[in-house]
Tab-separated table of N, CA and C in Angstrom:
chain	number	residue	atom	x	y	z
A	1	UNK	N	-96.526	88.793	-71.011
A	1	UNK	CA	-97.099	87.503	-70.692
A	1	UNK	C	-97.584	86.858	-71.983
A	2	UNK	N	-97.305	85.593	-72.150
A	2	UNK	CA	-97.762	84.863	-73.332
A	2	UNK	C	-99.205	84.400	-73.159
A	3	UNK	N	-99.922	84.401	-74.273
A	3	UNK	CA	-101.307	83.930	-74.303
A	3	UNK	C	-101.420	82.816	-75.326
A	4	UNK	N	-102.157	81.791	-74.968
A	4	UNK	CA	-102.396	80.651	-75.853
A	4	UNK	C	-103.835	80.738	-76.335
A	5	UNK	N	-104.019	80.702	-77.642
A	5	UNK	CA	-105.343	80.811	-78.232
A	5	UNK	C	-105.624	79.512	-78.974
A	6	UNK	N	-106.602	78.761	-78.482
A	6	UNK	CA	-106.990	77.497	-79.096
A	6	UNK	C	-108.252	77.731	-79.909
A	7	UNK	N	-108.117	77.646	-81.226
A	7	UNK	CA	-109.241	77.915	-82.121
A	7	UNK	C	-109.661	76.628	-82.822
A	8	UNK	N	-110.959	76.524	-83.094
A	8	UNK	CA	-111.504	75.357	-83.759
A	8	UNK	C	-112.083	75.762	-85.117
A	9	UNK	N	-111.172	75.901	-86.073
A	9	UNK	CA	-111.584	76.209	-87.435
A	9	UNK	C	-112.307	74.988	-88.006
A	10	UNK	N	-113.171	75.178	-88.981
A	10	UNK	CA	-113.862	74.028	-89.579
A	10	UNK	C	-112.865	72.972	-90.073
A	11	UNK	N	-112.965	71.788	-89.517
A	11	UNK	CA	-112.120	70.678	-89.935
A	11	UNK	C	-110.740	70.614	-89.324
A	12	UNK	N	-110.375	71.583	-88.480
A	12	UNK	CA	-109.035	71.541	-87.876
A	12	UNK	C	-108.972	72.424	-86.630
A	13	UNK	N	-108.120	72.014	-85.735
A	13	UNK	CA	-107.867	72.807	-84.532
A	13	UNK	C	-106.515	73.495	-84.702
A	14	UNK	N	-106.436	74.750	-84.297
A	14	UNK	CA	-105.205	75.527	-84.436
A	14	UNK	C	-104.901	76.212	-83.112
A	15	UNK	N	-103.621	76.254	-82.755
A	15	UNK	CA	-103.193	76.964	-81.562
A	15	UNK	C	-102.302	78.126	-81.980
A	16	UNK	N	-102.649	79.310	-81.494
A	16	UNK	CA	-101.863	80.512	-81.747
A	16	UNK	C	-101.228	80.936	-80.431
A	17	UNK	N	-100.110	81.649	-80.528
A	17	UNK	CA	-99.481	82.238	-79.353
A	17	UNK	C	-99.381	83.739	-79.575
A	18	UNK	N	-99.771	84.494	-78.563
A	18	UNK	CA	-99.654	85.947	-78.606
A	18	UNK	C	-98.737	86.370	-77.463
A	19	UNK	N	-97.786	87.217	-77.756
A	19	UNK	CA	-96.804	87.651	-76.749
A	19	UNK	C	-97.315	88.780	-75.860
A	20	UNK	N	-98.303	89.534	-76.344
A	20	UNK	CA	-98.800	90.679	-75.583
A	20	UNK	C	-100.318	90.652	-75.510
A	21	UNK	N	-100.855	91.446	-74.599
A	21	UNK	CA	-102.306	91.574	-74.485
A	21	UNK	C	-102.893	92.154	-75.770
A	22	UNK	N	-102.177	93.108	-76.372
A	22	UNK	CA	-102.656	93.730	-77.604
A	22	UNK	C	-102.755	92.711	-78.730
A	23	UNK	N	-101.755	91.849	-78.843
A	23	UNK	CA	-101.765	90.828	-79.891
A	23	UNK	C	-102.879	89.812	-79.642
A	24	UNK	N	-103.074	89.440	-78.378
A	24	UNK	CA	-104.149	88.500	-78.044
A	24	UNK	C	-105.518	89.119	-78.332
A	25	UNK	N	-105.659	90.396	-78.025
A	25	UNK	CA	-106.918	91.087	-78.284
A	25	UNK	C	-107.188	91.190	-79.787
A	26	UNK	N	-106.164	91.444	-80.565
A	26	UNK	CA	-106.325	91.515	-82.023
A	26	UNK	C	-106.763	90.163	-82.575
A	27	UNK	N	-106.166	89.064	-82.091
A	27	UNK	CA	-106.554	87.729	-82.543
A	27	UNK	C	-107.971	87.414	-82.072
A	28	UNK	N	-108.320	87.828	-80.866
A	28	UNK	CA	-109.679	87.655	-80.340
A	28	UNK	C	-110.685	88.294	-81.309
A	29	UNK	N	-110.430	89.548	-81.668
A	29	UNK	CA	-111.347	90.275	-82.545
A	29	UNK	C	-111.439	89.621	-83.923
A	30	UNK	N	-110.313	89.132	-84.434
A	30	UNK	CA	-110.285	88.459	-85.735
A	30	UNK	C	-111.126	87.181	-85.706
A	31	UNK	N	-110.948	86.373	-84.662
A	31	UNK	CA	-111.678	85.108	-84.567
A	31	UNK	C	-113.171	85.333	-84.363
A	32	UNK	N	-113.535	86.335	-83.565
A	32	UNK	CA	-114.949	86.669	-83.374
A	32	UNK	C	-115.559	87.088	-84.712
A	33	UNK	N	-114.864	87.941	-85.454
A	33	UNK	CA	-115.373	88.414	-86.749
A	33	UNK	C	-115.550	87.261	-87.735
A	34	UNK	N	-114.670	86.254	-87.643
A	34	UNK	CA	-114.747	85.100	-88.538
A	34	UNK	C	-115.716	84.037	-88.045
A	35	UNK	N	-116.241	84.204	-86.828
A	35	UNK	CA	-117.181	83.230	-86.264
A	35	UNK	C	-116.535	81.916	-85.857
A	36	UNK	N	-115.261	81.965	-85.509
A	36	UNK	CA	-114.516	80.764	-85.125
A	36	UNK	C	-114.567	80.603	-83.603
A	37	UNK	N	-115.006	79.433	-83.115
A	37	UNK	CA	-114.973	79.218	-81.663
A	37	UNK	C	-113.522	79.096	-81.170
A	38	UNK	N	-113.249	79.660	-79.996
A	38	UNK	CA	-111.888	79.651	-79.475
A	38	UNK	C	-111.895	79.883	-77.976
A	39	UNK	N	-110.718	79.693	-77.382
A	39	UNK	CA	-110.506	79.971	-75.961
A	39	UNK	C	-109.106	80.538	-75.817
A	40	UNK	N	-108.972	81.564	-74.986
A	40	UNK	CA	-107.668	82.169	-74.727
A	40	UNK	C	-107.307	81.913	-73.268
A	41	UNK	N	-106.072	81.445	-73.051
A	41	UNK	CA	-105.574	81.267	-71.690
A	41	UNK	C	-104.255	82.029	-71.564
A	42	UNK	N	-104.000	82.512	-70.339
A	42	UNK	CA	-102.737	83.202	-70.097
A	42	UNK	C	-101.673	82.200	-69.668
A	43	UNK	N	-100.497	82.682	-69.340
A	43	UNK	CA	-99.375	81.806	-68.980
A	43	UNK	C	-99.650	80.978	-67.737
A	44	UNK	N	-100.602	81.421	-66.909
A	44	UNK	CA	-100.964	80.681	-65.702
A	44	UNK	C	-102.104	79.697	-65.950
A	45	UNK	N	-102.604	79.626	-67.190
A	45	UNK	CA	-103.697	78.720	-67.522
A	45	UNK	C	-105.076	79.282	-67.232
A	46	UNK	N	-105.144	80.572	-66.915
A	46	UNK	CA	-106.422	81.222	-66.622
A	46	UNK	C	-107.087	81.630	-67.934
A	47	UNK	N	-108.362	81.270	-68.100
A	47	UNK	CA	-109.103	81.658	-69.289
A	47	UNK	C	-109.416	83.145	-69.222
A	48	UNK	N	-109.141	83.861	-70.313
A	48	UNK	CA	-109.387	85.298	-70.371
A	48	UNK	C	-110.249	85.625	-71.582
A	49	UNK	N	-110.941	86.765	-71.505
A	49	UNK	CA	-111.742	87.235	-72.629
A	49	UNK	C	-111.304	88.652	-72.982
A	50	UNK	N	-112.042	89.297	-73.872
A	50	UNK	CA	-111.649	90.625	-74.323
A	50	UNK	C	-111.641	91.650	-73.193
A	51	UNK	N	-112.585	91.542	-72.279
A	51	UNK	CA	-112.647	92.479	-71.153
A	51	UNK	C	-111.413	92.316	-70.264
A	52	UNK	N	-111.046	91.070	-69.980
A	52	UNK	CA	-109.843	90.816	-69.178
A	52	UNK	C	-108.605	91.410	-69.853
A	53	UNK	N	-108.493	91.203	-71.153
A	53	UNK	CA	-107.332	91.714	-71.878
A	53	UNK	C	-107.295	93.237	-71.836
A	54	UNK	N	-108.441	93.878	-72.049
A	54	UNK	CA	-108.496	95.341	-72.001
A	54	UNK	C	-108.155	95.865	-70.609
A	55	UNK	N	-108.626	95.188	-69.567
A	55	UNK	CA	-108.308	95.594	-68.190
A	55	UNK	C	-106.812	95.464	-67.909
A	56	UNK	N	-106.201	94.409	-68.434
A	56	UNK	CA	-104.774	94.222	-68.224
A	56	UNK	C	-103.977	95.298	-68.962
A	57	UNK	N	-104.415	95.664	-70.151
A	57	UNK	CA	-103.749	96.732	-70.903
A	57	UNK	C	-103.877	98.050	-70.133
A	58	UNK	N	-105.087	98.351	-69.652
A	58	UNK	CA	-105.313	99.578	-68.884
A	58	UNK	C	-104.479	99.596	-67.607
A	59	UNK	N	-104.435	98.470	-66.893
A	59	UNK	CA	-103.687	98.405	-65.639
A	59	UNK	C	-102.196	98.616	-65.884
A	60	UNK	N	-101.703	98.082	-66.965
A	60	UNK	CA	-100.293	98.251	-67.305
A	60	UNK	C	-99.997	99.721	-67.602
A	61	UNK	N	-100.935	100.400	-68.247
A	61	UNK	CA	-100.751	101.801	-68.588
A	61	UNK	C	-100.785	102.706	-67.370
A	62	UNK	N	-101.482	102.259	-66.324
A	62	UNK	CA	-101.600	103.060	-65.108
A	62	UNK	C	-100.426	102.862	-64.167
A	63	UNK	N	-99.653	101.810	-64.392
A	63	UNK	CA	-98.546	101.491	-63.487
A	63	UNK	C	-97.377	102.423	-63.660
């Protein structure tokens, strides 16, 4: 599932795309560490956070 990450870097807005939950989680952690405000949405437009991403990774592993 693709994830859209809308980040608001100082002076510019940037949109990233992550193809997997792992990639989205890595970008989440990077943006948090840099103090950049952002929002992640999945392919259905649902806003997700790190807990949601980790749950989806775990659920996929259990399937």
